[in-house]
Amino acid sequence: MPEPLQIEVTRGALVESTHRAHAAVVDSGGSVLYAAGDPDRLTFLRSSAKPLQALAMVESGAAERFGLTDREIAVMCASHAGEPFHVAAVQSILRKIGLDEGALACGTHAPGHGPSAAALVRAGESPRKIHDNCSGKHASMLTLCRHKGWQIEEYTAPVHPVQVRLRQVLAEMAGVAPEDVYVAVDGCNAPVFAIPLRHIARAFATLAKPAAVQPIREAAIQRISRAMRAHPEMVDGTGGFTTNLMRVAGENIVSKSGAEGLFCAGALSQGWGIAIKMEDGSARGHPILVPELLAALRVISADQSERLRELHAPGVLNTAGVTVGEVRPRFSPTAEILSKVAKRQ
């Protein structure tokens, strides 16, 4: 088994912490082009599943029936920050399907966007379900329920038709059998799915460049990918790493992160899927590891990689704003990764 990728965190001249990452780069046919660590590691998709879950809704015809915009579809794929434009988009979806936020079965937490959270406090308001970063995903599930005529009550139960359908679509995109998808409960109270890391990468390869799929699914995939890339701020939030990655990469990347250090992306030009799982569940290494790996794969340019590092990797700062260390890759990826990818193609 290849060694995991490693990211070091220094303080002064000493390495204080090390983050280990498992990674898989896969084409849409399921061939592993590059792997680090264990590409078969059983991994929860967490919020990285959201574009795949929204796919079930879009391909059903519900998006057309209810007149959903691309911004609304993007927020359905989001771990949004609870900014006013996120909240407004989810409210708009619920209005279109004849529901209000009381139908949402997700929990409640403050907006992840600091100024938006502070604005709620100043207004004397408490966070509501609509502010939950998964409220768009839940609105997508409810939209599919309304379109199919399924009951709204208990729509998060694993046996509910909407969850059965979402699991089936995920399995088809990832190239696994539905019965081989492990199911647990996510942080937002909905089912969460686990499959091997390389199959997560395969799902994102198909999201990037659909092959051997029915025309209805291909059109739905293209709409989701287009919506996410056109409105990355809806998917993550102002200044978020995923937001800036899709902006900096132009038209070539569709990406979605997940809790516990999961990062997924599809490279449109190459038709590849990339899945990275930080072993310790920390996403601190993503702004270093992801640009390094994508540049080594020539999915983004060296200039684009450097731009992302400028935006998201200022170093280890203390409370006085002084740089006291750095977060750096402990691997030299370019020659090694390119040679491995060339051998697999």
PDB file of N, CA and C in Angstrom, residues 26 45 60 101 130 155 163 177 183 199 216 218 224 228 234 250 281 309 313:
ATOM      1  N   VAL A  26      -9.255   8.978  -9.931  1.00  0.00           N
ATOM      2  CA  VAL A  26      -9.938   7.912 -10.663  1.00  0.00           C
ATOM      3  C   VAL A  26     -10.563   8.487 -11.927  1.00  0.00           C
ATOM      4  N   LEU A  45     -19.218  10.037   3.012  1.00  0.00           N
ATOM      5  CA  LEU A  45     -19.166  11.183   2.111  1.00  0.00           C
ATOM      6  C   LEU A  45     -19.484  12.494   2.814  1.00  0.00           C
ATOM      7  N   SER A  60     -35.205  13.958 -11.869  1.00  0.00           N
ATOM      8  CA  SER A  60     -36.615  13.564 -11.762  1.00  0.00           C
ATOM      9  C   SER A  60     -37.544  14.503 -12.515  1.00  0.00           C
ATOM     10  N   GLU A 101     -40.052  26.720   6.432  1.00  0.00           N
ATOM     11  CA  GLU A 101     -38.878  26.117   7.056  1.00  0.00           C
ATOM     12  C   GLU A 101     -39.236  25.162   8.191  1.00  0.00           C
ATOM     13  N   ILE A 130     -33.270  27.289   8.960  1.00  0.00           N
ATOM     14  CA  ILE A 130     -32.890  27.805   7.647  1.00  0.00           C
ATOM     15  C   ILE A 130     -31.417  28.204   7.602  1.00  0.00           C
ATOM     16  N   TYR A 155     -39.110  12.222   6.348  1.00  0.00           N
ATOM     17  CA  TYR A 155     -38.378  12.082   5.085  1.00  0.00           C
ATOM     18  C   TYR A 155     -36.901  11.769   5.292  1.00  0.00           C
ATOM     19  N   GLN A 163     -34.919   8.723   0.546  1.00  0.00           N
ATOM     20  CA  GLN A 163     -33.582   8.275   0.945  1.00  0.00           C
ATOM     21  C   GLN A 163     -33.169   7.018   0.179  1.00  0.00           C
ATOM     22  N   ALA A 177     -22.894  -1.435  -5.554  1.00  0.00           N
ATOM     23  CA  ALA A 177     -24.267  -1.894  -5.365  1.00  0.00           C
ATOM     24  C   ALA A 177     -24.900  -1.127  -4.213  1.00  0.00           C
ATOM     25  N   VAL A 183     -24.837   2.889   5.768  1.00  0.00           N
ATOM     26  CA  VAL A 183     -25.699   4.027   6.114  1.00  0.00           C
ATOM     27  C   VAL A 183     -25.630   4.302   7.615  1.00  0.00           C
ATOM     28  N   HIS A 199     -14.256   4.898  -4.845  1.00  0.00           N
ATOM     29  CA  HIS A 199     -15.587   4.982  -5.446  1.00  0.00           C
ATOM     30  C   HIS A 199     -16.187   6.379  -5.273  1.00  0.00           C
ATOM     31  N   ILE A 216     -31.019  11.671 -19.779  1.00  0.00           N
ATOM     32  CA  ILE A 216     -31.655  12.454 -18.710  1.00  0.00           C
ATOM     33  C   ILE A 216     -30.659  12.695 -17.583  1.00  0.00           C
ATOM     34  N   GLU A 218     -27.330  12.614 -17.849  1.00  0.00           N
ATOM     35  CA  GLU A 218     -26.257  13.474 -18.351  1.00  0.00           C
ATOM     36  C   GLU A 218     -26.667  14.944 -18.291  1.00  0.00           C
ATOM     37  N   ILE A 224     -26.166  20.534 -12.757  1.00  0.00           N
ATOM     38  CA  ILE A 224     -25.620  20.670 -11.407  1.00  0.00           C
ATOM     39  C   ILE A 224     -24.198  21.198 -11.459  1.00  0.00           C
ATOM     40  N   MET A 228     -23.008  24.856  -9.899  1.00  0.00           N
ATOM     41  CA  MET A 228     -21.986  24.960  -8.851  1.00  0.00           C
ATOM     42  C   MET A 228     -20.817  25.826  -9.296  1.00  0.00           C
ATOM     43  N   MET A 234     -22.490  30.124  -3.510  1.00  0.00           N
ATOM     44  CA  MET A 234     -23.680  29.470  -2.987  1.00  0.00           C
ATOM     45  C   MET A 234     -23.329  28.102  -2.394  1.00  0.00           C
ATOM     46  N   GLY A 250     -11.363  28.375 -12.819  1.00  0.00           N
ATOM     47  CA  GLY A 250     -12.158  28.656 -13.999  1.00  0.00           C
ATOM     48  C   GLY A 250     -13.233  27.617 -14.217  1.00  0.00           C
ATOM     49  N   GLY A 281      -9.231  13.774  10.423  1.00  0.00           N
ATOM     50  CA  GLY A 281     -10.486  14.511  10.318  1.00  0.00           C
ATOM     51  C   GLY A 281     -10.341  16.018  10.240  1.00  0.00           C
ATOM     52  N   ARG A 309      -2.908  29.317  -2.490  1.00  0.00           N
ATOM     53  CA  ARG A 309      -2.083  29.343  -1.268  1.00  0.00           C
ATOM     54  C   ARG A 309      -2.029  30.754  -0.693  1.00  0.00           C
ATOM     55  N   ALA A 313      -3.451  30.051   2.802  1.00  0.00           N
ATOM     56  CA  ALA A 313      -2.371  29.445   3.581  1.00  0.00           C
ATOM     57  C   ALA A 313      -1.367  30.504   4.040  1.00  0.00           C
TER      58      ALA A 313
END
